[in-house]
Every structure is written in C-alpha cells, then in structure tokens.
C-alpha cells in the first residue's frame, strides 16, 4: 500500500498531536499525585466511642444540626462521614 505525500503528512500531524496530548496528560497526572499526596493527612487509628460518650456525641451532633451547621463541617470536625451524621 503506497501512501501519498499528503497522507504521510496527515499521519505525521496525528502522531505529533497524540504525543503532545500524552505529554500533557502525564504532566497533569504527576501534578495530581503530588497534590493528592501532600493534602492527605495521616490517618489515626480508629477509636470507638463508649456508651456514655456515644450518647453525648449524638446529642451534640443533633444540637448542631438544629442550629443549622452544615453536615460537611460537622463530619470534618468529628472525623466521621457525612452519611453517619445523616443517620443520627
């Protein structure tokens, strides 16, 4: 199969474009990795609340919700998921 000069030129443009896209994608993935690793704090071991402590925690969370504090803020402060806050 013989390719004309025009077809060869078009194929070279496609290759150059693909290489530019790949180079840009690799830069972005490296930036994401460095940002993600820098922003993720080290996790502590999970601590389970005892009966009295749990009752007090639930009461405090309900009071905060009634005051209109956003769920995301409460969850972040107490290091629990937003789903858990909604369940209470």
PDB file of C-alpha atoms in Angstrom:
ATOM      1  CA  UNK A   1       0.000   0.000   0.000  1.00  0.00           C
ATOM      2  CA  UNK A   2       1.518   3.236  -1.201  1.00  0.00           C
ATOM      3  CA  UNK A   3       0.813   6.445   0.714  1.00  0.00           C
ATOM      4  CA  UNK A   4       0.859   9.814  -0.941  1.00  0.00           C
ATOM      5  CA  UNK A   5       2.860  12.743   0.400  1.00  0.00           C
ATOM      6  CA  UNK A   6      -0.328  14.317   1.709  1.00  0.00           C
ATOM      7  CA  UNK A   7      -1.349  11.172   3.582  1.00  0.00           C
ATOM      8  CA  UNK A   8       2.105  10.868   5.146  1.00  0.00           C
ATOM      9  CA  UNK A   9       1.914  14.497   6.260  1.00  0.00           C
ATOM     10  CA  UNK A  10      -1.513  13.919   7.804  1.00  0.00           C
ATOM     11  CA  UNK A  11      -0.254  10.841   9.653  1.00  0.00           C
ATOM     12  CA  UNK A  12       2.715  12.807  10.993  1.00  0.00           C
ATOM     13  CA  UNK A  13       0.335  15.527  12.261  1.00  0.00           C
ATOM     14  CA  UNK A  14      -1.745  12.884  14.025  1.00  0.00           C
ATOM     15  CA  UNK A  15       1.369  11.422  15.652  1.00  0.00           C
ATOM     16  CA  UNK A  16       2.587  14.852  16.800  1.00  0.00           C
ATOM     17  CA  UNK A  17      -0.837  15.681  18.240  1.00  0.00           C
ATOM     18  CA  UNK A  18      -1.028  12.350  20.071  1.00  0.00           C
ATOM     19  CA  UNK A  19       2.440  12.856  21.536  1.00  0.00           C
ATOM     20  CA  UNK A  20       1.505  16.356  22.732  1.00  0.00           C
ATOM     21  CA  UNK A  21      -1.680  15.024  24.359  1.00  0.00           C
ATOM     22  CA  UNK A  22       0.224  12.234  26.112  1.00  0.00           C
ATOM     23  CA  UNK A  23       2.891  14.632  27.373  1.00  0.00           C
ATOM     24  CA  UNK A  24       0.239  16.978  28.774  1.00  0.00           C
ATOM     25  CA  UNK A  25      -1.645  14.102  30.386  1.00  0.00           C
ATOM     26  CA  UNK A  26       1.494  12.797  32.089  1.00  0.00           C
ATOM     27  CA  UNK A  27       2.239  16.282  33.479  1.00  0.00           C
ATOM     28  CA  UNK A  28      -1.291  16.532  34.865  1.00  0.00           C
ATOM     29  CA  UNK A  29      -1.161  13.083  36.460  1.00  0.00           C
ATOM     30  CA  UNK A  30       2.159  13.927  38.131  1.00  0.00           C
ATOM     31  CA  UNK A  31       0.688  17.182  39.456  1.00  0.00           C
ATOM     32  CA  UNK A  32      -2.386  15.356  40.770  1.00  0.00           C
ATOM     33  CA  UNK A  33      -0.234  12.770  42.527  1.00  0.00           C
ATOM     34  CA  UNK A  34       1.912  15.415  44.205  1.00  0.00           C
ATOM     35  CA  UNK A  35      -1.136  17.466  45.234  1.00  0.00           C
ATOM     36  CA  UNK A  36      -3.045  14.430  46.470  1.00  0.00           C
ATOM     37  CA  UNK A  37      -0.144  13.061  48.494  1.00  0.00           C
ATOM     38  CA  UNK A  38       0.577  16.460  50.025  1.00  0.00           C
ATOM     39  CA  UNK A  39      -3.019  17.197  51.002  1.00  0.00           C
ATOM     40  CA  UNK A  40      -3.944  13.823  52.518  1.00  0.00           C
ATOM     41  CA  UNK A  41      -3.181  13.874  56.228  1.00  0.00           C
ATOM     42  CA  UNK A  42      -2.013  10.754  58.023  1.00  0.00           C
ATOM     43  CA  UNK A  43      -4.972   8.876  59.465  1.00  0.00           C
ATOM     44  CA  UNK A  44      -5.145   7.994  63.117  1.00  0.00           C
ATOM     45  CA  UNK A  45      -6.232   4.629  64.335  1.00  0.00           C
ATOM     46  CA  UNK A  46      -9.995   4.438  64.562  1.00  0.00           C
ATOM     47  CA  UNK A  47     -11.307   4.971  68.054  1.00  0.00           C
ATOM     48  CA  UNK A  48     -14.654   3.572  69.043  1.00  0.00           C
ATOM     49  CA  UNK A  49     -16.851   5.653  71.321  1.00  0.00           C
ATOM     50  CA  UNK A  50     -18.088   4.118  74.558  1.00  0.00           C
ATOM     51  CA  UNK A  51     -21.781   4.121  75.534  1.00  0.00           C
ATOM     52  CA  UNK A  52     -21.861   7.389  77.510  1.00  0.00           C
ATOM     53  CA  UNK A  53     -19.500   9.099  75.110  1.00  0.00           C
ATOM     54  CA  UNK A  54     -21.580   7.963  72.131  1.00  0.00           C
ATOM     55  CA  UNK A  55     -24.812   9.251  73.685  1.00  0.00           C
ATOM     56  CA  UNK A  56     -23.182  12.632  74.345  1.00  0.00           C
ATOM     57  CA  UNK A  57     -21.774  12.719  70.797  1.00  0.00           C
ATOM     58  CA  UNK A  58     -25.170  12.006  69.252  1.00  0.00           C
ATOM     59  CA  UNK A  59     -26.804  14.660  71.387  1.00  0.00           C
ATOM     60  CA  UNK A  60     -24.165  17.230  70.410  1.00  0.00           C
ATOM     61  CA  UNK A  61     -24.485  16.401  66.707  1.00  0.00           C
ATOM     62  CA  UNK A  62     -28.275  16.718  66.804  1.00  0.00           C
ATOM     63  CA  UNK A  63     -27.955  20.084  68.542  1.00  0.00           C
ATOM     64  CA  UNK A  64     -25.511  21.298  65.889  1.00  0.00           C
ATOM     65  CA  UNK A  65     -27.860  20.157  63.112  1.00  0.00           C
ATOM     66  CA  UNK A  66     -30.755  22.046  64.705  1.00  0.00           C
ATOM     67  CA  UNK A  67     -28.604  25.189  64.787  1.00  0.00           C
ATOM     68  CA  UNK A  68     -28.084  24.794  61.031  1.00  0.00           C
ATOM     69  CA  UNK A  69     -24.411  23.850  60.955  1.00  0.00           C
ATOM     70  CA  UNK A  70     -23.568  22.208  57.590  1.00  0.00           C
ATOM     71  CA  UNK A  71     -23.200  18.433  57.716  1.00  0.00           C
ATOM     72  CA  UNK A  72     -19.857  18.519  55.914  1.00  0.00           C
ATOM     73  CA  UNK A  73     -18.443  20.802  58.585  1.00  0.00           C
ATOM     74  CA  UNK A  74     -19.696  18.597  61.423  1.00  0.00           C
ATOM     75  CA  UNK A  75     -18.353  15.452  59.759  1.00  0.00           C
ATOM     76  CA  UNK A  76     -14.947  17.010  59.187  1.00  0.00           C
ATOM     77  CA  UNK A  77     -14.712  18.296  62.748  1.00  0.00           C
ATOM     78  CA  UNK A  78     -15.595  14.929  64.304  1.00  0.00           C
ATOM     79  CA  UNK A  79     -13.758  12.868  61.635  1.00  0.00           C
ATOM     80  CA  UNK A  80     -16.801  10.849  60.597  1.00  0.00           C
ATOM     81  CA  UNK A  81     -18.592  10.505  57.270  1.00  0.00           C
ATOM     82  CA  UNK A  82     -21.466  12.746  56.246  1.00  0.00           C
ATOM     83  CA  UNK A  83     -23.603   9.631  55.881  1.00  0.00           C
ATOM     84  CA  UNK A  84     -23.091   8.844  59.550  1.00  0.00           C
ATOM     85  CA  UNK A  85     -24.221  12.344  60.526  1.00  0.00           C
ATOM     86  CA  UNK A  86     -27.384  11.984  58.436  1.00  0.00           C
ATOM     87  CA  UNK A  87     -28.109   8.628  60.108  1.00  0.00           C
ATOM     88  CA  UNK A  88     -28.134  10.243  63.521  1.00  0.00           C
TER      89      UNK A  88
END
